[in-house]
Coordinates of C-alpha atoms in Angstrom, one line a residue:
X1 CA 0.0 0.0 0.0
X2 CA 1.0 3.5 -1.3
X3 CA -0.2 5.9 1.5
X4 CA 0.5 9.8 1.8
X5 CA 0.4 11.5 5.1
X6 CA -0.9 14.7 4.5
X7 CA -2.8 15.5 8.1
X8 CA -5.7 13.3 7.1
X9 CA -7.3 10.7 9.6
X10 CA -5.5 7.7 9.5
X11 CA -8.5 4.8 10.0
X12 CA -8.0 1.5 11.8
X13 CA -8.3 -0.6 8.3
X14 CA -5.1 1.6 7.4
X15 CA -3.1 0.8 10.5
X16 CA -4.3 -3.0 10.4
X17 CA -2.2 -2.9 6.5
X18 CA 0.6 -1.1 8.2
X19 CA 0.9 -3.5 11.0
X20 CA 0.2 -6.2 8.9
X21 CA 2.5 -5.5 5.6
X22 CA 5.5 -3.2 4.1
X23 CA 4.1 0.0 3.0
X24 CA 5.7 3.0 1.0
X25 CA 4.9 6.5 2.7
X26 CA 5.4 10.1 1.6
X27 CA 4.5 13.8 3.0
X28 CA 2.0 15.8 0.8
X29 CA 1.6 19.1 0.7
X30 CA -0.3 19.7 3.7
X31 CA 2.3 17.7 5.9
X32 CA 5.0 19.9 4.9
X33 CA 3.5 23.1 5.2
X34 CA 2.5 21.8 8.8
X35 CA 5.8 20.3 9.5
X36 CA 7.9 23.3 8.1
X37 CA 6.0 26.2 9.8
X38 CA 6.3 24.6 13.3
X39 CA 10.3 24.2 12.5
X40 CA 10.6 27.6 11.8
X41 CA 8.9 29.2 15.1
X42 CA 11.3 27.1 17.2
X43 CA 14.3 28.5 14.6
X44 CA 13.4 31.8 15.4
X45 CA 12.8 31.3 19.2
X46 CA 16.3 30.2 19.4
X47 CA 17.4 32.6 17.3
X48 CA 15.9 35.1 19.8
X49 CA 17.1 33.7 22.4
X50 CA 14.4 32.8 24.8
X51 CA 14.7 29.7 26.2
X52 CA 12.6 25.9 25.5
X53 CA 12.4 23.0 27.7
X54 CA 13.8 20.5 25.5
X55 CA 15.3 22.8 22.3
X56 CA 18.2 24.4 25.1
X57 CA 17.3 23.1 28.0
X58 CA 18.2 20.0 29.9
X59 CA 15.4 17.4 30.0
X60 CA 13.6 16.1 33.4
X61 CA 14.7 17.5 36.5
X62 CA 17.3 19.0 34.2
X63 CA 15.3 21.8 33.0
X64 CA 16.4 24.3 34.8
X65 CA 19.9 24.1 32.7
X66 CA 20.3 26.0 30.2
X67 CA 22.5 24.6 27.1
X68 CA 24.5 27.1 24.8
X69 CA 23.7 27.1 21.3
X70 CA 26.7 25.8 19.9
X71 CA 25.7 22.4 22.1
X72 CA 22.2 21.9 20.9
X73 CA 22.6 19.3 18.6
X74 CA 24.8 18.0 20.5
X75 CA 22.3 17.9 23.1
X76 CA 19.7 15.7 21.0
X77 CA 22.4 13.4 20.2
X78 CA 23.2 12.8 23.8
X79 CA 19.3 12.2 24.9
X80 CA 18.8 9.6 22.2
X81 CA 22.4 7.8 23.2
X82 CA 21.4 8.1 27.2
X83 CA 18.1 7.0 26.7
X84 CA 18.6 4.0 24.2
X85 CA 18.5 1.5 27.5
X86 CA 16.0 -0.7 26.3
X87 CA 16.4 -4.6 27.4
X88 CA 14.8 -7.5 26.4
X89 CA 13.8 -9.5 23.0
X90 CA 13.4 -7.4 21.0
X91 CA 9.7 -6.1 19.0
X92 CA 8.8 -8.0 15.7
X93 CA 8.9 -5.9 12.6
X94 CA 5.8 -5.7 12.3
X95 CA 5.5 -3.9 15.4
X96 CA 8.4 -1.6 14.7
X97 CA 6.9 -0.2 11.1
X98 CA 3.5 0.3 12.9
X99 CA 5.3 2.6 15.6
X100 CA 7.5 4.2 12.9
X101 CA 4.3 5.1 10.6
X102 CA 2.4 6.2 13.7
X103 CA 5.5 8.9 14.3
X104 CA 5.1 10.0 10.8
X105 CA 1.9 10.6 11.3
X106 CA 2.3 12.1 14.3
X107 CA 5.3 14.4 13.1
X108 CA 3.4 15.4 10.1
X109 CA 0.2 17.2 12.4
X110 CA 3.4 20.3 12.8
X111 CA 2.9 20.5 16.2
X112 CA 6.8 19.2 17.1
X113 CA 9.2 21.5 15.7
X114 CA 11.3 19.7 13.5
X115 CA 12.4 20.3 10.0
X116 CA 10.8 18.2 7.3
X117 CA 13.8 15.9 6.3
X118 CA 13.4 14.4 9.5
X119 CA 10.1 13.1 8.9
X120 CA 11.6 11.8 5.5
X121 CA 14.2 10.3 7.0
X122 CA 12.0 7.8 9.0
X123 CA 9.7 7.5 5.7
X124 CA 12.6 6.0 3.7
X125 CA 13.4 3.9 6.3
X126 CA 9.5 2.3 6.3
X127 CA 10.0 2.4 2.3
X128 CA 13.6 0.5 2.6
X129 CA 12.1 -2.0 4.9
X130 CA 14.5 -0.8 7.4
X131 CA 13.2 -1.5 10.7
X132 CA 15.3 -0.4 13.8
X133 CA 16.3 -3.3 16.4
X134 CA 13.9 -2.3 19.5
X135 CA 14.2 -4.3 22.7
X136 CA 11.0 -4.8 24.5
X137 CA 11.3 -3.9 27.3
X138 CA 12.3 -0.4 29.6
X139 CA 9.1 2.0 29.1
X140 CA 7.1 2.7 32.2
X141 CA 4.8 4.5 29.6
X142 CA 4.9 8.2 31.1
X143 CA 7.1 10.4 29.5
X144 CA 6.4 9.0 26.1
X145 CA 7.6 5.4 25.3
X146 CA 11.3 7.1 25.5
X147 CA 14.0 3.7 25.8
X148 CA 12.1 2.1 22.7
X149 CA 11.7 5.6 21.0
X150 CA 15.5 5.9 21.6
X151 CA 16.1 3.0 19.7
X152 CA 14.6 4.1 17.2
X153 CA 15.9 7.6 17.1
X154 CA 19.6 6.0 17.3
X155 CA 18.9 4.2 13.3
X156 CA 18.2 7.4 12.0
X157 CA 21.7 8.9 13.6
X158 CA 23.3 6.0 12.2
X159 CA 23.1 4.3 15.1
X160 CA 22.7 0.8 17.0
X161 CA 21.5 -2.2 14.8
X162 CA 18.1 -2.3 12.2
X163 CA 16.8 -5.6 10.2
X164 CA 16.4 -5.4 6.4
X165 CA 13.9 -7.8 5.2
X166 CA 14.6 -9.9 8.4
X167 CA 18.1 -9.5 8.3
X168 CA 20.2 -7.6 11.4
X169 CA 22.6 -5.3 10.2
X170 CA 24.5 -2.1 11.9
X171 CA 21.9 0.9 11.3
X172 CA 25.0 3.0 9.5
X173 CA 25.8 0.1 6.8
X174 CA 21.6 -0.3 6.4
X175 CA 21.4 3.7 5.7
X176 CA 24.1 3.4 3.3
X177 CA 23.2 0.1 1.3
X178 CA 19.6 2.1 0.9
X179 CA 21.1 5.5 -0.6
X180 CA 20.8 7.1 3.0
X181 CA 22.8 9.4 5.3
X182 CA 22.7 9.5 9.2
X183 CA 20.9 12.7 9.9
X184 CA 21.9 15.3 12.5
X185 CA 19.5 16.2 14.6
X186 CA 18.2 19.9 14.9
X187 CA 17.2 21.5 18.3
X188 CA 14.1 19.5 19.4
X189 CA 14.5 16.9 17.3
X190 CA 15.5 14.2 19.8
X191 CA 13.0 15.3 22.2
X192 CA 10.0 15.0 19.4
X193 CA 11.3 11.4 18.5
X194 CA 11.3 9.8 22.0
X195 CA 8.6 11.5 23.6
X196 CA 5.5 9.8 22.3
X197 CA 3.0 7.3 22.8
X198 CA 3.9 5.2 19.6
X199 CA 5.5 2.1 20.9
X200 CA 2.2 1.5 23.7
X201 CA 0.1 2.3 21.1
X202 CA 1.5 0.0 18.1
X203 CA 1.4 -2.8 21.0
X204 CA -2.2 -2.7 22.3
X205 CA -3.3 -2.0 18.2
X206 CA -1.5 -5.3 17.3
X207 CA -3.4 -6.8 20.1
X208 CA -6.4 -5.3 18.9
X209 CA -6.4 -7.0 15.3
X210 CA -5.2 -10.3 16.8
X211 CA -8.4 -10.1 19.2
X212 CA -10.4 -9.4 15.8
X213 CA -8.8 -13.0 14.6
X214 CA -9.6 -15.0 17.9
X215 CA -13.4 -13.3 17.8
X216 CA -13.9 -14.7 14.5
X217 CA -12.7 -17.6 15.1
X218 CA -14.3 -18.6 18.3
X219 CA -18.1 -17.8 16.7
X220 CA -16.5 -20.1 14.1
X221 CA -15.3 -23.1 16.6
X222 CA -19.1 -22.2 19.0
X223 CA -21.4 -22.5 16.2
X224 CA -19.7 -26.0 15.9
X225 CA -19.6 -26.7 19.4
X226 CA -23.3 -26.2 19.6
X227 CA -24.0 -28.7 16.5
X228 CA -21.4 -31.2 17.7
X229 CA -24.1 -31.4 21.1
X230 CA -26.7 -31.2 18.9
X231 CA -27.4 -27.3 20.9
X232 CA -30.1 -25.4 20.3
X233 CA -30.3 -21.9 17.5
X234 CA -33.2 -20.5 19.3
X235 CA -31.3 -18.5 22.0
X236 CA -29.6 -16.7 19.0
X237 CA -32.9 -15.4 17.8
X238 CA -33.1 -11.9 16.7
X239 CA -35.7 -11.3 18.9
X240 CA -33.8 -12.1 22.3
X241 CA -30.7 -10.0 21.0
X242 CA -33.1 -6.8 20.4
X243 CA -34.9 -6.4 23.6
X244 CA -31.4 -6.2 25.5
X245 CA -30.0 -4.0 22.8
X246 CA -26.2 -4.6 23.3
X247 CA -24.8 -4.1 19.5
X248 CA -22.1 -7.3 20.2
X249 CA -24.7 -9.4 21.6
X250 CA -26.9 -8.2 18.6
X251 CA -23.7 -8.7 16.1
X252 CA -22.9 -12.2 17.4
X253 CA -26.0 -13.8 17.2
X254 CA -26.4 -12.8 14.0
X255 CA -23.4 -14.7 12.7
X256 CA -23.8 -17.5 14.8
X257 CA -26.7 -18.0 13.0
X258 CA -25.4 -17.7 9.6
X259 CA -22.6 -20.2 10.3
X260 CA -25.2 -22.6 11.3
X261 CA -27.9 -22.1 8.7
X262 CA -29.1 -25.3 6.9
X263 CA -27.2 -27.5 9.4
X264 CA -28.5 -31.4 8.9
X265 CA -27.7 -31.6 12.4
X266 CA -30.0 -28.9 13.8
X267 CA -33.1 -30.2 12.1
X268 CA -32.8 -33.4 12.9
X269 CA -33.5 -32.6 16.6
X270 CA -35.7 -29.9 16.2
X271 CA -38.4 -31.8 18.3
X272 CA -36.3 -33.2 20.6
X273 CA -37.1 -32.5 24.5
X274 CA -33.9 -30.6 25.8
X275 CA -35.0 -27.7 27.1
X276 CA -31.9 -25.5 27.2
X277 CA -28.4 -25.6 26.8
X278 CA -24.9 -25.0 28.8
X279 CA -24.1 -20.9 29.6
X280 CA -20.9 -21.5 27.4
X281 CA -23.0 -22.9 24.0
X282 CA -26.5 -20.8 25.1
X283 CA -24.9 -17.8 26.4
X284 CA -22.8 -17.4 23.2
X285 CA -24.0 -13.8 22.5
X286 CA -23.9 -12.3 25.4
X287 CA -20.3 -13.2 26.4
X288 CA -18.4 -13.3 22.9
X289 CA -20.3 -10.3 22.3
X290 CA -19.3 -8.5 25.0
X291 CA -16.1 -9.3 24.2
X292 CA -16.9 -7.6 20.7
X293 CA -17.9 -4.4 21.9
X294 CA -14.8 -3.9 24.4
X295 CA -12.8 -4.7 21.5
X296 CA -14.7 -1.9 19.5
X297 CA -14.6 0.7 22.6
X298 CA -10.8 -0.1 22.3
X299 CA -9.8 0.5 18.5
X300 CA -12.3 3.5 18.9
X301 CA -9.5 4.9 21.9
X302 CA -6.5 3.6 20.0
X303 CA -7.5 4.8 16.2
X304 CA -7.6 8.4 18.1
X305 CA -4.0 8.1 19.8
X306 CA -2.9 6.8 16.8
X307 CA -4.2 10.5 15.0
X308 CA -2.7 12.4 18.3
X309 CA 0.1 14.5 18.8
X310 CA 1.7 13.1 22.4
X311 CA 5.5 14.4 22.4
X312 CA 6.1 17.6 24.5
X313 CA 6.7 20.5 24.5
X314 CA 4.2 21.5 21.1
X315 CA 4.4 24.6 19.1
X316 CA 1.6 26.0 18.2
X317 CA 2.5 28.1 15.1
X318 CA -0.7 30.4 15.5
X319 CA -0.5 32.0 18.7
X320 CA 3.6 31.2 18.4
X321 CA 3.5 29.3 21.6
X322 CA 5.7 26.2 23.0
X323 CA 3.8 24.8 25.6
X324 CA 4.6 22.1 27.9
X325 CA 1.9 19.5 29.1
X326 CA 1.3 16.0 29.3
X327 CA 0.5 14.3 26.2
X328 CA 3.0 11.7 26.5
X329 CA 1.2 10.0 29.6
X330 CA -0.3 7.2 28.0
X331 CA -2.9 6.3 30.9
X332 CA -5.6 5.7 27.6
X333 CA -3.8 3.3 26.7
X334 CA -2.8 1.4 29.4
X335 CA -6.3 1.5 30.3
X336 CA -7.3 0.3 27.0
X337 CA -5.3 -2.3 26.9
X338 CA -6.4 -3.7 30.4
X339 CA -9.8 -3.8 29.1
X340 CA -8.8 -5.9 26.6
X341 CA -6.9 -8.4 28.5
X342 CA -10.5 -8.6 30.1
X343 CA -12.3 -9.7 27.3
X344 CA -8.7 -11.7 25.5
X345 CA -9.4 -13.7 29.2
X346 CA -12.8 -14.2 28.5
X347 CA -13.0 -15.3 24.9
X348 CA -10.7 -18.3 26.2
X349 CA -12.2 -18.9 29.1
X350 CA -15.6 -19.6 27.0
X351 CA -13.8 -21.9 24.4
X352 CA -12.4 -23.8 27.7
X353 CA -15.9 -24.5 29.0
X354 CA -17.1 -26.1 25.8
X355 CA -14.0 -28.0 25.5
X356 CA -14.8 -29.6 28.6
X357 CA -18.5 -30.2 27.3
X358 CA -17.7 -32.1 24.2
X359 CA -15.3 -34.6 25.8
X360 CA -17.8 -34.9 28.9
X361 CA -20.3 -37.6 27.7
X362 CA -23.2 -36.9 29.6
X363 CA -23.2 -33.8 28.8
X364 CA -22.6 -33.6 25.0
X365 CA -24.1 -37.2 24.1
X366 CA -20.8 -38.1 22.7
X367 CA -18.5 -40.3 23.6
X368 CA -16.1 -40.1 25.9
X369 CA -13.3 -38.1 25.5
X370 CA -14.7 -37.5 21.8
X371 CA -13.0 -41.0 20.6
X372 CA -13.9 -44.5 20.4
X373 CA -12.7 -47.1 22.4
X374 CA -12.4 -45.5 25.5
X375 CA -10.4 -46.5 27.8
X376 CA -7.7 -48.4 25.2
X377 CA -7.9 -44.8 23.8
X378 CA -7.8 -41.4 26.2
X379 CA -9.1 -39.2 22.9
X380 CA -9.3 -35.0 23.8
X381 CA -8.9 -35.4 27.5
X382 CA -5.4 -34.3 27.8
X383 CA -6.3 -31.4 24.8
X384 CA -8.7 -30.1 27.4
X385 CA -6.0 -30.0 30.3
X386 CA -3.6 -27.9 28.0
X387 CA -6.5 -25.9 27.2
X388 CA -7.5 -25.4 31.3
X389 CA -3.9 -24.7 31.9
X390 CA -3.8 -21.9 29.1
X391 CA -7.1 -20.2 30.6
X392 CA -5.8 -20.1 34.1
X393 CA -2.4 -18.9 33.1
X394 CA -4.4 -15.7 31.1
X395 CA -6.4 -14.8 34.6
X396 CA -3.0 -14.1 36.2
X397 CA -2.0 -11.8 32.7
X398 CA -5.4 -10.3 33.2
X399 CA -4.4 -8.6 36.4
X400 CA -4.4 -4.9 35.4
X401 CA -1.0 -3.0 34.8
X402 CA -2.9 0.3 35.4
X403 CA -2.8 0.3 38.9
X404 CA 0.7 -0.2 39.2
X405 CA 2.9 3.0 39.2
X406 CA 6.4 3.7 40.4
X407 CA 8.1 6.9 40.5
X408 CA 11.3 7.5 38.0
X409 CA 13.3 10.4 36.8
X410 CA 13.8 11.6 40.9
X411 CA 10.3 12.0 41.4
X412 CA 9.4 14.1 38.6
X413 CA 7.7 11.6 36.7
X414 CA 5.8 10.5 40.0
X415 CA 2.9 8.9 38.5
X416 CA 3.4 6.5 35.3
X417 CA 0.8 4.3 33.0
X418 CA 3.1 0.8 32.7
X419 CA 0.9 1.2 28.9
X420 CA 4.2 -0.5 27.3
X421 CA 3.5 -3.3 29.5
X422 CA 0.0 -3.5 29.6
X423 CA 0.0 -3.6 25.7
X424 CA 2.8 -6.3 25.3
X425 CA 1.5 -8.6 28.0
X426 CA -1.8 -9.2 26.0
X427 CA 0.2 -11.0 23.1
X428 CA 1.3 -14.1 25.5
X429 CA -2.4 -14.2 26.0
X430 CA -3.4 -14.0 22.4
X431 CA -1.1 -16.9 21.8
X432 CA -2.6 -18.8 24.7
X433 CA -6.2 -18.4 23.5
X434 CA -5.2 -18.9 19.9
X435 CA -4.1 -22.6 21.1
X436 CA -7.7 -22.9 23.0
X437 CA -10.1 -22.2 20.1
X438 CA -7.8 -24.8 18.2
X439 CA -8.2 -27.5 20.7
X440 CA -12.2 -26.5 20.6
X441 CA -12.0 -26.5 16.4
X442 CA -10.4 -29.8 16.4
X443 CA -12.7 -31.2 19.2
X444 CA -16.3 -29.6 17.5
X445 CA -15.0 -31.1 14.3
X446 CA -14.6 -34.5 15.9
X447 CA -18.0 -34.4 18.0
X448 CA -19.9 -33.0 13.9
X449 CA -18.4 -36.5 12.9
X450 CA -19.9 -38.8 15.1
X451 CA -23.3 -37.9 13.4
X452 CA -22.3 -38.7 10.0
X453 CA -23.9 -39.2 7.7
X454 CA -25.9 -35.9 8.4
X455 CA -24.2 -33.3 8.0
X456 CA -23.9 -29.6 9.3
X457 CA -24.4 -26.3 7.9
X458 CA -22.2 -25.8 4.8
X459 CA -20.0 -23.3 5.8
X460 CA -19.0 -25.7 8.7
X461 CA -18.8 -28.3 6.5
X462 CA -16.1 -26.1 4.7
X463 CA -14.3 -25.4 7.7
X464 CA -14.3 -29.4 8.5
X465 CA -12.8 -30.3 5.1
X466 CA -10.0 -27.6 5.5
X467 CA -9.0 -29.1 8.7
X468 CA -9.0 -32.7 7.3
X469 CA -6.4 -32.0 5.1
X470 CA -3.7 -32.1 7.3
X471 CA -5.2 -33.3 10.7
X472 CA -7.4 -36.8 9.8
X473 CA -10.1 -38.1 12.0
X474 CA -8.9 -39.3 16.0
X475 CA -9.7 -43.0 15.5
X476 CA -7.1 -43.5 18.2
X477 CA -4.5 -42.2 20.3
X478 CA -1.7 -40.2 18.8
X479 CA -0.5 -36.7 19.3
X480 CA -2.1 -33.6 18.6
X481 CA 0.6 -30.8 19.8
X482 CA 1.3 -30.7 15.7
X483 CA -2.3 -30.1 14.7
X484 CA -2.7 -27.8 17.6
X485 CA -0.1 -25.4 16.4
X486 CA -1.1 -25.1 12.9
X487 CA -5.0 -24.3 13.4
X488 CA -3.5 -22.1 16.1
X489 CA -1.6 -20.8 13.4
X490 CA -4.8 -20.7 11.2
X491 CA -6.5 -18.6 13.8
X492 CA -3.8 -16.7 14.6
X493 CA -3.7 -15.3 10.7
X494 CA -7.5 -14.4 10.5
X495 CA -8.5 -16.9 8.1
X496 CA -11.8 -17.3 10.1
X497 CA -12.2 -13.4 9.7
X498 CA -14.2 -13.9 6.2
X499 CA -17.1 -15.2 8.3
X500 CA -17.3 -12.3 10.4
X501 CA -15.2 -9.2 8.9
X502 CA -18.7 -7.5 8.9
X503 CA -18.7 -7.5 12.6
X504 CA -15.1 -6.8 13.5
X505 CA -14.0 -2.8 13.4
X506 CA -10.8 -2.7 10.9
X507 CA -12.4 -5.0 8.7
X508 CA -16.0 -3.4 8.6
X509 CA -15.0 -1.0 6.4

């Protein structure tokens, strides 16, 4: 994708490309106005010799000393050097050209100071594929996301180490293999690049789309739970959904009962004399489609910080004031992100439950375990232990990283988000909930096959088929860690997403 920054509003199905593949980006006309007018207010405060926290000042409790002008650049070289203290494994690329494109964007609203060719520095280095080596971990999320913003900052001084098309190289060979020069930073420069909100952000939005993924897929791996136990469609009615009024609950019923339309299955037990199903295959709705709004409440707060302007101080050209505030807290996102490790819990915690209903013969009417021969054979009762162990292990990630604060920077950053945190914590439990809606795919499609010959609805009949091809029928005992990770993997990817991109807020659009 081709995409020009030029102070429009960036929408989540644009970050969800820029997350999810390389992208070429340039400044239009707009940008550079922007961008160029801010740079020249702070040129001529300089000039005039007034003095800016952060352009020739110290930084922090520092602020109070003043820096000469001949030191200035020097000064931005030294806060991107002290800062870069970043530790950990370091952030996939993916990751990294989210947070890079969400500067540009950022940079381009000329509110920061800094002279165009800086933006276009970090532009070519998205279009060269060039994608700074950021470790993990080291942000407490207050003052902008500044050790993983300082990593970043370091590739474009020639700095540190970058991957090229997967590849870790020093930053100053990567610049110069791509036709690039180290840039020198201007007064502000450094400042504008590491504070910010970027790195929290591209974190919890990454989350966000992988949440999309598991949503679809878990309607997917319920509406064949609920055949495999021959479950009732009625408490997905239309008519239950309205008089509670919920949109997700609404949403989620509604696809539920496409995926289960024209099911063999269902009809054959329309008159039967159960008279209500399990929470986990009746209550469907209401708890995936909870899930569904809270992950709509939080791309609505992250689509807006990824349109904000959160380094400090700002200029604002029109009244030619530099003002210093808070913008780099990033308490909305930490927040955000908590939420969502609320309803990432959940989503698993629901695909658990019916896990345990399939294998549980009196319960689902299968058999035991969900193979024959039981007894000779143990079948899906281990699955469902690794599945248990998975959803217990997300209620302790679910623990909010909001509430926790410690002081830094000699008290005057006293109060701090722990956004970077809260944001990178949730992918451990997307990959743990990823693992449980396989176990419950692979465990629906074996319960759907012990009714043969009817069949279900055809779009689960689809999904059945796919999954034969390289996991066969459990006629007995073998492993399943194999088949696990690749419809993990399947999930994980958002191939499920086609039944349900209606629903889901990047892909509505």
């Amino acid at each position: 994708m081709n995409l020009t920054i030029d102070n429009q509003r960036i929408t989540l199905d644009v970050l969800r490309v820029a997350w999810q593949e390389s992208i070429t980006v340039s400044l239009g006309d707009n940008a550079k106005s922007s961008i160029a007018t801010s740079n020249e207010l702070i040129n001529e405060l300089v000039a005039g010799g007034e003095q800016v926290y952060g352009v020739n000042t110290g930084f922090g409790q520092l602020a109070s000393v003043r820096i000469s002008d001949d030191e200035l650049a020097h000064l931005q070289a030294n806060l991107v050097r002290s800062h870069a203290v970043g530790v950990g494994e370091d952030l996939d690329d993916d990751i990294v050209r989210l947070i890079m494109f969400m500067k540009v964007v950022a940079l381009a609203e000329g509110f920061s100071g800094v002279r165009i060719e800086l933006v276009e520095m970090l532009c070519a280095m998205i279009n060269h594929n060039i994608c700074p080596r950021i470790p993990s971990r080291g942000s407490v999320g207050a003052s902008g996301d500044l050790a993983p913003l300082a990593h970043m900052a370091g590739a474009l001084i020639g700095e540190g180490e970058v991957r090229v098309n997967g590849s870790l190289v020093p930053a100053i060979i990567a610049l110069k293999d791509a036709g690039l020069k180290p840039i020198n930073l201007a007064p502000k420069e450094g400042l504008a690049l590491l504070n910010g909100t970027q790195v929290s952000t591209a974190l919890s939005l990454a989350a966000a789309f992988r949440t999309e993924n598991l949503l679809a897929a878990v309607m997917m791996a319920g509406a064949m739970s609920s055949d495999a136990i021959k479950g009732s469609d009625t408490p997905f009615d239309k008519r239950i959904q309205s008089v509670r009024g919920h949109a997700g609950q609404i949403a989620v019923a509604g696809v539920l009962r496409e995926l289960m339309h024209d099911s063999d299955i269902r009809a054959s037990h329309e008159g039967c004399d159960r008279v209500q199903d399990p929470y986990s295959i009746r209550c469907q709705p209401q708890v995936i489609g909870s899930c569904l709004d809270v992950v709509r409440h939080v791309c609505s707060v992250l689509e807006t910080e990824a349109n904000a302007v959160t380094d400090n101080p700002l200029v604002f050209t029109d009244s030619k004031s530099v003002l210093s505030g808070g913008n780099f807290h990033a308490e909305p996102i930490a927040l955000a992100a908590d939420y969502l490790a609320l309803a990432i819990a959940e989503i698993g915690a629901l695909s658990e439950r019916r896990i345990a209903l399939l294998i549980d013969s009196h319960m689902s009417g299968l058999p035991a375990f969900l193979v024959k021969d039981g007894g000779l054979n143990s079948g899906f009762m281990m699955a469902q232990v690794t599945a248990a162990a998975l959803a217990s292990e997300n209620k302790s990630h679910a623990h909010p990283a909001s509430v926790d604060s410690l002081p830094t920077s000699a008290n005057q950053e006293d109060h701090v988000s722990m956004a970077t945190f809260a944001g990178r914590r949730l992918h451990n439990m997307i990959d743990n909930v990823a693992d449980i809606i396989a176990i419950e795919l692979l465990a629906a499609a074996q319960g759907i096959e012990f009714h043969r010959p009817k069949k279900s609805s055809p779009v689960i009949e689809e999904v059945i088929s796919e999954l034969r091809e390289f996991s066969p029928t459990y006629e007995e005992d073998r492993s399943l860690s194999s088949d696990i990770r690749r419809v993990a993997a399947i999930v994980d990817d958002g191939n499920y997403c086609k039944y349900a991109s209606s629903v889901l807020p990047s892909l509505a659009t």
